[in-house]
Amino acid sequence: MSTASRTLLDGYKDVHDHGNFDVWGSTSTLYTYLRRGDTPGGMVLGTGILHLPPLTFVRQVATARVTGTFGGSHEHDVHDGAADPDRR
């Protein structure tokens, strides 16, 4: 694939005190840029704001997998005792 046909989704979070207590809103919102190429300096093709609703977050956590732990030779589901390999 040539570099010219690649795109990069680049983003940032704005997490600080806005004068109200909105931890979820700040941490679950991502301000994004779609850039040409595969570097953060690429031309901006578009912008957007991604919001992660609580139910979607729960679904995502349920599908998460932990890899590269315990010497890199084990793969664990988040909910199956990943912190304790003897529990498997």
XYZ file of N, CA, C and O in Angstrom:
352
model
N 0.855 -1.176 0.000
C 0.000 0.000 0.000
C 0.895 1.231 0.000
O 1.801 1.359 0.799
N 0.632 2.148 -0.884
C 1.446 3.361 -0.935
C 1.061 4.304 0.193
O -0.056 4.291 0.677
N 2.003 5.144 0.603
C 1.758 6.096 1.679
C 0.634 7.059 1.325
O -0.139 7.468 2.170
N 0.489 7.404 0.039
C -0.529 8.363 -0.390
C -1.943 7.860 -0.125
O -2.854 8.651 0.065
N -2.169 6.549 -0.088
C -3.511 6.033 0.130
C -3.785 5.703 1.595
O -4.866 5.262 1.935
N -2.839 5.916 2.449
C -3.029 5.652 3.877
C -3.654 6.859 4.558
O -3.469 7.989 4.135
N -4.399 6.574 5.629
C -4.945 7.651 6.458
C -4.680 7.322 7.919
O -4.523 6.165 8.299
N -4.641 8.359 8.720
C -4.380 8.222 10.149
C -5.519 8.881 10.919
O -5.888 10.018 10.634
N -6.087 8.161 11.880
C -7.055 8.744 12.800
C -6.280 9.175 14.025
O -5.731 8.356 14.751
N -6.191 10.479 14.230
C -5.387 11.095 15.274
C -6.357 11.797 16.217
O -7.378 12.320 15.770
N -6.075 11.808 17.511
C -7.010 12.477 18.398
C -6.422 12.858 19.736
O -5.287 12.526 20.056
N -7.233 13.568 20.513
C -6.816 13.973 21.854
C -8.039 14.071 22.758
O -9.175 14.175 22.302
N -7.793 14.034 24.055
C -8.827 14.214 25.069
C -8.576 15.541 25.773
O -7.442 15.940 25.971
N -9.643 16.211 26.145
C -9.564 17.470 26.885
C -10.058 17.192 28.299
O -11.237 17.343 28.596
N -9.148 16.722 29.161
C -9.527 16.310 30.511
C -8.945 17.292 31.518
O -7.758 17.242 31.832
N -9.754 18.200 31.965
C -9.394 19.077 33.068
C -10.659 19.671 33.640
O -11.749 19.475 33.112
N -10.546 20.392 34.726
C -11.701 20.937 35.434
C -12.329 22.071 34.631
O -11.711 23.102 34.417
N -13.541 21.840 34.148
C -14.281 22.854 33.400
C -15.278 23.596 34.293
O -16.162 24.273 33.797
N -15.146 23.401 35.611
C -16.051 24.076 36.535
C -17.254 23.239 36.925
O -18.073 23.666 37.713
N -17.386 22.053 36.337
C -18.452 21.138 36.751
C -17.852 19.745 36.868
O -16.807 19.453 36.323
N -18.533 18.884 37.594
C -18.018 17.541 37.832
C -18.521 16.623 36.730
O -19.610 16.065 36.797
N -17.728 16.473 35.651
C -18.125 15.660 34.517
C -16.961 14.754 34.111
O -16.401 14.900 33.041
N -16.609 13.821 34.989
C -15.489 12.925 34.723
C -15.792 12.052 33.512
O -14.955 11.885 32.629
N -17.000 11.482 33.432
C -17.329 10.595 32.315
C -17.264 11.342 30.982
O -16.677 10.864 30.030
N -17.875 12.501 30.911
C -17.870 13.262 29.663
C -16.475 13.602 29.189
O -16.156 13.494 28.001
N -15.606 13.989 30.112
C -14.235 14.350 29.738
C -13.417 13.154 29.297
O -12.658 13.229 28.339
N -13.564 12.038 29.989
C -12.721 10.886 29.684
C -13.271 10.015 28.559
O -12.548 9.192 28.003
N -14.537 10.178 28.209
C -15.125 9.335 27.160
C -15.371 10.092 25.856
O -16.082 9.615 24.977
N -14.785 11.272 25.732
C -14.903 12.074 24.516
C -13.520 12.205 23.880
O -12.552 12.522 24.562
N -13.459 11.944 22.572
C -12.194 12.037 21.847
C -12.372 12.980 20.668
O -13.252 12.783 19.830
N -11.569 14.028 20.620
C -11.571 14.985 19.512
C -10.608 14.444 18.459
O -9.449 14.155 18.767
N -11.080 14.268 17.241
C -10.299 13.535 16.246
C -9.996 14.341 14.995
O -10.702 15.286 14.647
N -8.936 13.912 14.326
C -8.532 14.408 13.014
C -8.295 13.200 12.126
O -7.648 12.238 12.548
N -8.782 13.224 10.920
C -8.454 12.223 9.922
C -7.409 12.860 9.022
O -7.644 13.906 8.417
N -6.222 12.240 8.962
C -5.091 12.836 8.249
C -4.643 11.967 7.078
O -4.706 10.744 7.148
N -4.176 12.609 6.046
C -3.587 11.900 4.901
C -2.226 11.370 5.321
O -1.463 12.042 6.007
N -1.910 10.144 4.901
C -0.629 9.539 5.251
C -0.713 8.821 6.582
O -1.796 8.556 7.104
N 0.441 8.520 7.153
C 0.453 7.772 8.412
C 1.263 8.468 9.501
O 1.814 7.829 10.379
N 1.308 9.807 9.442
C 2.001 10.573 10.482
C 1.088 11.692 10.984
O 0.218 12.165 10.253
N 1.288 12.125 12.224
C 0.463 13.203 12.779
C 0.604 14.533 12.040
O -0.220 15.420 12.212
N 1.609 14.688 11.199
C 1.796 15.926 10.453
C 1.086 15.939 9.112
O 1.183 16.918 8.372
N 0.354 14.865 8.785
C -0.321 14.787 7.493
C -1.447 15.798 7.357
O -1.994 16.292 8.343
N -1.806 16.100 6.104
C -2.878 17.053 5.826
C -4.188 16.565 6.451
O -4.537 15.392 6.350
N -4.917 17.484 7.096
C -6.189 17.142 7.725
C -7.255 16.989 6.647
O -7.518 17.900 5.871
N -7.877 15.804 6.606
C -8.943 15.519 5.655
C -10.321 15.737 6.272
O -11.297 15.968 5.575
N -10.390 15.646 7.598
C -11.664 15.830 8.290
C -11.449 15.839 9.787
O -10.382 15.458 10.278
N -12.452 16.306 10.519
C -12.393 16.333 11.979
C -13.703 15.788 12.527
O -14.712 15.733 11.824
N -13.675 15.396 13.790
C -14.894 14.902 14.409
C -14.732 14.745 15.901
O -13.642 14.927 16.447
N -15.826 14.419 16.550
C -15.829 14.185 17.991
C -16.478 12.828 18.222
O -17.606 12.594 17.778
N -15.756 11.935 18.881
C -16.279 10.617 19.217
C -16.686 10.608 20.683
O -15.923 11.033 21.547
N -17.895 10.129 20.955
C -18.400 9.996 22.320
C -18.622 8.513 22.594
O -19.185 7.812 21.754
N -18.210 8.041 23.753
C -18.394 6.655 24.132
C -19.456 6.573 25.218
O -19.195 6.929 26.371
N -20.664 6.117 24.876
C -21.717 5.979 25.889
C -21.367 4.867 26.891
O -20.648 3.924 26.553
N -21.879 4.943 28.116
C -21.540 3.946 29.146
C -21.811 2.501 28.723
O -20.984 1.623 28.969
N -22.937 2.213 28.076
C -23.237 0.838 27.675
C -22.224 0.329 26.648
O -21.792 -0.825 26.700
N -21.802 1.183 25.742
C -20.782 0.797 24.764
C -19.463 0.501 25.466
O -18.760 -0.443 25.111
N -19.134 1.295 26.474
C -17.916 1.053 27.250
C -17.960 -0.333 27.894
O -16.990 -1.090 27.826
N -19.093 -0.682 28.493
C -19.233 -1.997 29.126
C -19.045 -3.105 28.094
O -18.360 -4.092 28.343
N -19.649 -2.948 26.920
C -19.485 -3.951 25.857
C -18.026 -4.074 25.429
O -17.535 -5.181 25.184
N -17.333 -2.949 25.314
C -15.931 -2.976 24.897
C -15.056 -3.664 25.940
O -14.182 -4.453 25.593
N -15.279 -3.377 27.206
C -14.485 -4.005 28.263
C -14.710 -5.510 28.263
O -13.778 -6.293 28.460
N -15.937 -5.928 27.994
C -16.251 -7.359 27.982
C -15.508 -8.104 26.875
O -15.314 -9.312 26.960
N -15.081 -7.405 25.821
C -14.378 -8.064 24.725
C -12.864 -7.878 24.795
O -12.143 -8.385 23.947
N -12.386 -7.161 25.801
C -10.950 -6.869 25.916
C -10.161 -8.135 26.222
O -10.634 -9.040 26.903
N -8.951 -8.190 25.704
C -8.036 -9.293 25.967
C -6.713 -8.703 26.453
O -6.270 -7.689 25.949
N -6.123 -9.357 27.415
C -4.826 -8.941 27.941
C -3.780 -9.852 27.322
O -3.874 -11.069 27.409
N -2.778 -9.252 26.674
C -1.708 -10.046 26.064
C -0.363 -9.501 26.516
O -0.262 -8.377 26.994
N 0.662 -10.301 26.360
C 2.013 -9.844 26.661
C 2.344 -9.821 28.131
O 3.311 -9.184 28.536
N 1.569 -10.520 28.958
C 1.856 -10.556 30.397
C 2.476 -11.897 30.744
O 2.469 -12.834 29.955
N 3.018 -12.001 31.925
C 3.579 -13.247 32.432
C 4.605 -13.833 31.462
O 4.514 -14.969 31.040
N 5.545 -13.001 31.037
C 6.592 -13.459 30.143
C 6.193 -13.450 28.678
O 6.918 -13.935 27.844
N 5.003 -12.913 28.384
C 4.568 -12.795 27.008
C 4.046 -14.080 26.390
O 3.756 -14.126 25.212
N 3.905 -15.163 27.166
C 3.480 -16.431 26.579
C 2.038 -16.800 26.896
O 1.584 -17.862 26.513
N 1.313 -15.954 27.606
C -0.062 -16.257 27.970
C -0.999 -15.194 27.423
O -0.641 -14.040 27.298
N -2.211 -15.591 27.129
C -3.262 -14.650 26.724
C -4.465 -14.934 27.605
O -4.849 -16.088 27.785
N -5.063 -13.896 28.191
C -6.149 -14.074 29.144
C -7.311 -13.163 28.801
O -7.109 -12.048 28.334
N -8.530 -13.630 29.096
C -9.676 -12.737 29.073
C -9.577 -11.849 30.293
O -9.088 -12.263 31.338
N -10.094 -10.628 30.193
C -10.047 -9.688 31.304
C -10.748 -10.268 32.530
O -10.346 -10.059 33.648
N -11.791 -11.056 32.327
C -12.623 -11.539 33.432
C -12.224 -12.922 33.935
O -12.923 -13.510 34.712
N -11.111 -13.482 33.507
C -10.799 -14.858 33.889
C -9.612 -14.982 34.833
O -8.963 -16.007 34.874
N -9.319 -13.960 35.612
C -8.217 -14.039 36.561
C -6.885 -13.753 35.928
O -5.883 -14.376 36.251
N -6.837 -12.786 34.993
C -5.593 -12.486 34.286
C -4.464 -12.093 35.220
O -3.313 -12.312 34.919
N -4.809 -11.524 36.376
C -3.752 -11.107 37.314
C -3.152 -12.309 38.041
O -2.103 -12.212 38.639
N -3.809 -13.469 37.986
C -3.336 -14.658 38.668
C -3.390 -15.847 37.725
O -4.428 -16.491 37.573
N -2.287 -16.171 37.045
C -2.302 -17.244 36.052
C -2.635 -18.602 36.638
O -3.066 -19.503 35.943
N -2.480 -18.789 37.950
C -2.789 -20.078 38.588
C -4.297 -20.302 38.711
O -4.733 -21.417 39.003
N -5.087 -19.256 38.521
C -6.548 -19.389 38.625
C -7.156 -19.940 37.355
O -8.317 -20.271 37.309
N -6.426 -20.050 36.264
C -6.966 -20.530 34.975
C -7.216 -22.008 34.986
O -6.602 -22.796 35.477
